[in-house]
mmCIF file of C-alpha atoms and ligand atoms in Angstrom:
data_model
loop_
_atom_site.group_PDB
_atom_site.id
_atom_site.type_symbol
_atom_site.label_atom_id
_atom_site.label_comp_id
_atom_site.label_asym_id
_atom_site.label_seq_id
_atom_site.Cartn_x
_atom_site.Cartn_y
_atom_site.Cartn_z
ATOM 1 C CA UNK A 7 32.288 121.956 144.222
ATOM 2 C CA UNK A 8 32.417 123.866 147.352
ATOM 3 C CA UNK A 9 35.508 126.463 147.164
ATOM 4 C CA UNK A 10 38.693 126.613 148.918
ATOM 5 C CA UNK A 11 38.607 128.059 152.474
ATOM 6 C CA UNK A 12 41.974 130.053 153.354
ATOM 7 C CA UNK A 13 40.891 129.509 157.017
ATOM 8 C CA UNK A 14 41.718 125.766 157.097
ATOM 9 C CA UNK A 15 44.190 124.217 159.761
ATOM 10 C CA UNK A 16 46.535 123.371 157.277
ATOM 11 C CA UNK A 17 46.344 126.816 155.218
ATOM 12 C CA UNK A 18 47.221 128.503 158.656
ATOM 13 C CA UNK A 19 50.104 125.396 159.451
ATOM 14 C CA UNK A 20 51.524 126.758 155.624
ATOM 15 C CA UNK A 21 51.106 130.543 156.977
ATOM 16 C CA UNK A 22 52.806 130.027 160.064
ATOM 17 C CA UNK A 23 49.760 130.787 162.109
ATOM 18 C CA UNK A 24 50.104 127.490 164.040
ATOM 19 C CA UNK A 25 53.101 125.346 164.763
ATOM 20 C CA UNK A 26 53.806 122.289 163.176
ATOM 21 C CA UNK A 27 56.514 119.097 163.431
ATOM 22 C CA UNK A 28 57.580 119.343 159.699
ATOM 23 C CA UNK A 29 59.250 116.331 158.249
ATOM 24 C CA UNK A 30 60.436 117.678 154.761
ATOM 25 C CA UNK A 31 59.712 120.615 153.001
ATOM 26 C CA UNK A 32 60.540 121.250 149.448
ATOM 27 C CA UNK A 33 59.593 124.826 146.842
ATOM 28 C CA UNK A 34 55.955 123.030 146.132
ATOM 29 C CA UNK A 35 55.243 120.511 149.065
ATOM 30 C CA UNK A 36 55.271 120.359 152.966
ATOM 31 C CA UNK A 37 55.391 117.147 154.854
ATOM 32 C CA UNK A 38 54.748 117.549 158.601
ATOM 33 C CA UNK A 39 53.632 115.050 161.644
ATOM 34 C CA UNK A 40 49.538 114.458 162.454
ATOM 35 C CA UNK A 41 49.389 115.364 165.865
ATOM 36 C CA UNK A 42 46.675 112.569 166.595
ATOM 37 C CA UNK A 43 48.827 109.734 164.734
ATOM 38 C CA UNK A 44 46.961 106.583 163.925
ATOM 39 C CA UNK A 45 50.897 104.889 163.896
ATOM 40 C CA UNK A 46 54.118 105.519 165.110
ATOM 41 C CA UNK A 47 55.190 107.823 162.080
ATOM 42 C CA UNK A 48 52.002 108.999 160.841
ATOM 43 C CA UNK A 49 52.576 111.875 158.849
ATOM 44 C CA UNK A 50 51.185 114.079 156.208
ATOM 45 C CA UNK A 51 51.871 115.335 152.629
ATOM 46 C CA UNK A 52 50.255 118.827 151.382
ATOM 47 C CA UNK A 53 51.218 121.061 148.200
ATOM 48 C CA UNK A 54 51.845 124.841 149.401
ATOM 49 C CA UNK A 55 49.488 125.841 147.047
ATOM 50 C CA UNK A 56 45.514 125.988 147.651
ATOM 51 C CA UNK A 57 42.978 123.110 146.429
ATOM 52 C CA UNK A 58 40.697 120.721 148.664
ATOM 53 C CA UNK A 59 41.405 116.903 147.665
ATOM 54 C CA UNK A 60 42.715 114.859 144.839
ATOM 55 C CA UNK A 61 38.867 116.296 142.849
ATOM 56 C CA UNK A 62 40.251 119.734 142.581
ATOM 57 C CA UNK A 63 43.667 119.243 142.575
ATOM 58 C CA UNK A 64 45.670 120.200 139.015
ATOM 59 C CA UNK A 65 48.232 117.959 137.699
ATOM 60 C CA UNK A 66 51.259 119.962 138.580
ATOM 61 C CA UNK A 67 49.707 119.699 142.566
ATOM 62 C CA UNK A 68 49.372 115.573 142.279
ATOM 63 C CA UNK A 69 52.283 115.141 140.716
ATOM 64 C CA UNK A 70 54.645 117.467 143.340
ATOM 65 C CA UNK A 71 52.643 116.360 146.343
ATOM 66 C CA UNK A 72 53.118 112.434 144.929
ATOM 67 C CA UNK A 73 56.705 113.178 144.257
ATOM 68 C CA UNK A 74 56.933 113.571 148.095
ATOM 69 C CA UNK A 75 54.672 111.270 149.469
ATOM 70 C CA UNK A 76 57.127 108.871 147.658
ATOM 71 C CA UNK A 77 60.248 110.428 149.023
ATOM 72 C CA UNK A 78 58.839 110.286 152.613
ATOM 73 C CA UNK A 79 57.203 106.604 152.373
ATOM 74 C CA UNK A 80 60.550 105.598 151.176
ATOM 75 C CA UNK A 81 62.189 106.874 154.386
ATOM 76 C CA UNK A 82 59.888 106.335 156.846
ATOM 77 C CA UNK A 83 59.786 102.259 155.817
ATOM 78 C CA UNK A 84 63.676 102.746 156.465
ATOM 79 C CA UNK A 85 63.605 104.573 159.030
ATOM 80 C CA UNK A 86 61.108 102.657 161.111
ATOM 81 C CA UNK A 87 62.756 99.302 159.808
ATOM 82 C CA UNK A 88 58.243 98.925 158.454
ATOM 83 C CA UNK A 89 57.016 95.973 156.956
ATOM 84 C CA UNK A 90 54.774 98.258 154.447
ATOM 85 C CA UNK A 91 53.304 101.512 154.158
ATOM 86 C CA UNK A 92 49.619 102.722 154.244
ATOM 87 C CA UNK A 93 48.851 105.641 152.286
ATOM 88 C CA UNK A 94 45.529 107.279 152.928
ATOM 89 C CA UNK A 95 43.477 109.825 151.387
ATOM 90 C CA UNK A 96 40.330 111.205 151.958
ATOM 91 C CA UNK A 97 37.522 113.599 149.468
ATOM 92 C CA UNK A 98 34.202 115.565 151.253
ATOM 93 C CA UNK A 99 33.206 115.177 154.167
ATOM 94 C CA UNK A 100 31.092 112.092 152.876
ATOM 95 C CA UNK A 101 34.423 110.516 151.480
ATOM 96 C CA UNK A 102 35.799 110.928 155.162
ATOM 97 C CA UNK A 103 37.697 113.994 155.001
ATOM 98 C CA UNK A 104 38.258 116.590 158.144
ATOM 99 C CA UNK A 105 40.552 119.452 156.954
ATOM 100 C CA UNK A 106 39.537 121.014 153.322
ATOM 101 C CA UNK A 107 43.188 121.020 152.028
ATOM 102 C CA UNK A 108 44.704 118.311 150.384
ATOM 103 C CA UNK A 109 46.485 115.680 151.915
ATOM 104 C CA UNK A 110 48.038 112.282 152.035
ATOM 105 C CA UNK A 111 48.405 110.261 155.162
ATOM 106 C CA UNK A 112 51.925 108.546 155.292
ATOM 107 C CA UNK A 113 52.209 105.423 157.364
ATOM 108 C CA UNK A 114 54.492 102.954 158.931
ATOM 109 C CA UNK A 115 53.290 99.453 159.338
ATOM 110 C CA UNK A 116 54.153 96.180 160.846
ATOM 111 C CA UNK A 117 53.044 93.054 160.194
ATOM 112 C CA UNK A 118 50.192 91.673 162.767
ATOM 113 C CA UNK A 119 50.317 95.618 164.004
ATOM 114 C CA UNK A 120 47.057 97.348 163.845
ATOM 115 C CA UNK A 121 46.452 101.358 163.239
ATOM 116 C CA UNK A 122 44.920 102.864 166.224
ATOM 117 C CA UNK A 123 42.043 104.732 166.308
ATOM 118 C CA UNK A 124 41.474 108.244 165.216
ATOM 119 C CA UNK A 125 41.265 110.880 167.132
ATOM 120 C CA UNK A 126 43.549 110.400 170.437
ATOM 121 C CA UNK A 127 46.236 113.386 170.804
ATOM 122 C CA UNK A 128 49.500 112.207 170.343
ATOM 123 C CA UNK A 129 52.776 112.609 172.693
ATOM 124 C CA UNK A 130 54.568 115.603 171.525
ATOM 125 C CA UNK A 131 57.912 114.196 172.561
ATOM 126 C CA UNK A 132 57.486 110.880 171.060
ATOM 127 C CA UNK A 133 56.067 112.435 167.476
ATOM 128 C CA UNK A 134 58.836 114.679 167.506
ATOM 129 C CA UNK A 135 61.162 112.093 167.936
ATOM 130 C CA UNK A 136 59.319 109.893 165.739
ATOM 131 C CA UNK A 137 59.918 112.947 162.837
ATOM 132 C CA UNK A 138 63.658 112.743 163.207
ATOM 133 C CA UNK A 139 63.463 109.086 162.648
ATOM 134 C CA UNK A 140 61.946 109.844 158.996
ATOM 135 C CA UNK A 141 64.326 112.810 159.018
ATOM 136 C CA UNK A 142 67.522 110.859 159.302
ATOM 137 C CA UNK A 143 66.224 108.165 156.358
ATOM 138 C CA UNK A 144 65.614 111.038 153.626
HETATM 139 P P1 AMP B 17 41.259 113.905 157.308
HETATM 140 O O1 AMP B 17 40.823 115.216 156.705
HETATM 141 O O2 AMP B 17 40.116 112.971 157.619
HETATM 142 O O3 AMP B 17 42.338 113.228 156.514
HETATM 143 O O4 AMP B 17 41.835 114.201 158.760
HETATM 144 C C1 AMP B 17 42.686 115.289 159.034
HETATM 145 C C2 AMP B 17 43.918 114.824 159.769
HETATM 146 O O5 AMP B 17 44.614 116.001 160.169
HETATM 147 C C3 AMP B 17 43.682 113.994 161.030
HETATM 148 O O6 AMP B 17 44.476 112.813 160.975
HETATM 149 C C4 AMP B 17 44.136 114.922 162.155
HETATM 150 O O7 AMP B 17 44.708 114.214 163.228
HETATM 151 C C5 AMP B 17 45.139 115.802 161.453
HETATM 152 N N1 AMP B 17 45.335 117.120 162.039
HETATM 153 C C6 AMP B 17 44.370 118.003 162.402
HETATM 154 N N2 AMP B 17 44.930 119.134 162.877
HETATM 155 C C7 AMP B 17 46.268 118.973 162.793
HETATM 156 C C8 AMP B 17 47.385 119.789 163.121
HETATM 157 N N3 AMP B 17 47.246 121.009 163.637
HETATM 158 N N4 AMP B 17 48.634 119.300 162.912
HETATM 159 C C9 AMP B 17 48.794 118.066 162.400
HETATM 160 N N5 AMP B 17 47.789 117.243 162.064
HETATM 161 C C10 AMP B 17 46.527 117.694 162.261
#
């Protein structure tokens, strides 16, 4: 398996090297907003420490990085009064995966409401206010 590369977008988002809308943060996990959100609350789960996807990942990373993708699903179903939650995860480029560290999309759904499609930058105002609306529910 290809190794870890500390020059990731989300290794540099954990090193403060670029800015980031973070939702919850705990000792072992950091849950902050995707900046080209599919929904109205899309957000993302990643453990602080280094691995690709869920194929290198060690127990002790799945199990903290879980641990808060169910905290934050929880609240952001309240917070956005959703219907459901989608939770989305992606391995290799082949298995549809962009950014080499893991994560785990968080999001909001309604029923008859479709996801957009990827790749349109998001508002800045409206994902920061859609953060605090997770924020509050925690
Ligand atoms: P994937 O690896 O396919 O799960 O896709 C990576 C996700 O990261 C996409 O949804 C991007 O919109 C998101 N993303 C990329 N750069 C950033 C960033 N700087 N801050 C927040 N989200 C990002």
């Amino acid at each position: 398996m290809t190794a870890y590369d500390d020059q990731n977008i989300f290794a540099k988002i954990l090193r403060g090297e670029i800015p980031n809308v973070t939702v919850y943060e705990d000792d072992d996990t950091l849950c902050f907003m995707d900046i080209m959100p599919r929904t109205d609350g899309h957000c993302l789960v990643i453990p602080k420490t280094p691995c690709r996807n869920v194929l290198d990942a060690s127990d002790a990373q799945l199990a903290a990085v879980m641990r808060t993708v169910r905290r934050v699903a929880r609240a952001a179903k309240a917070g956005f009064d959703a219907d459901g939650i989608t939770l989305q995860q992606f391995n290799e480029t082949a298995g549809g995966q962009e950014v080499f560290h893991l994560h785990f999309h968080i999001h909001p759904r309604h029923e008859g409401v479709a996801m957009r499609p990827p790749g349109t930058m998001g508002d800045m105002d409206a994902i920061k206010a859609h953060a605090e609306k997770i924020r509050a529910a925690l």
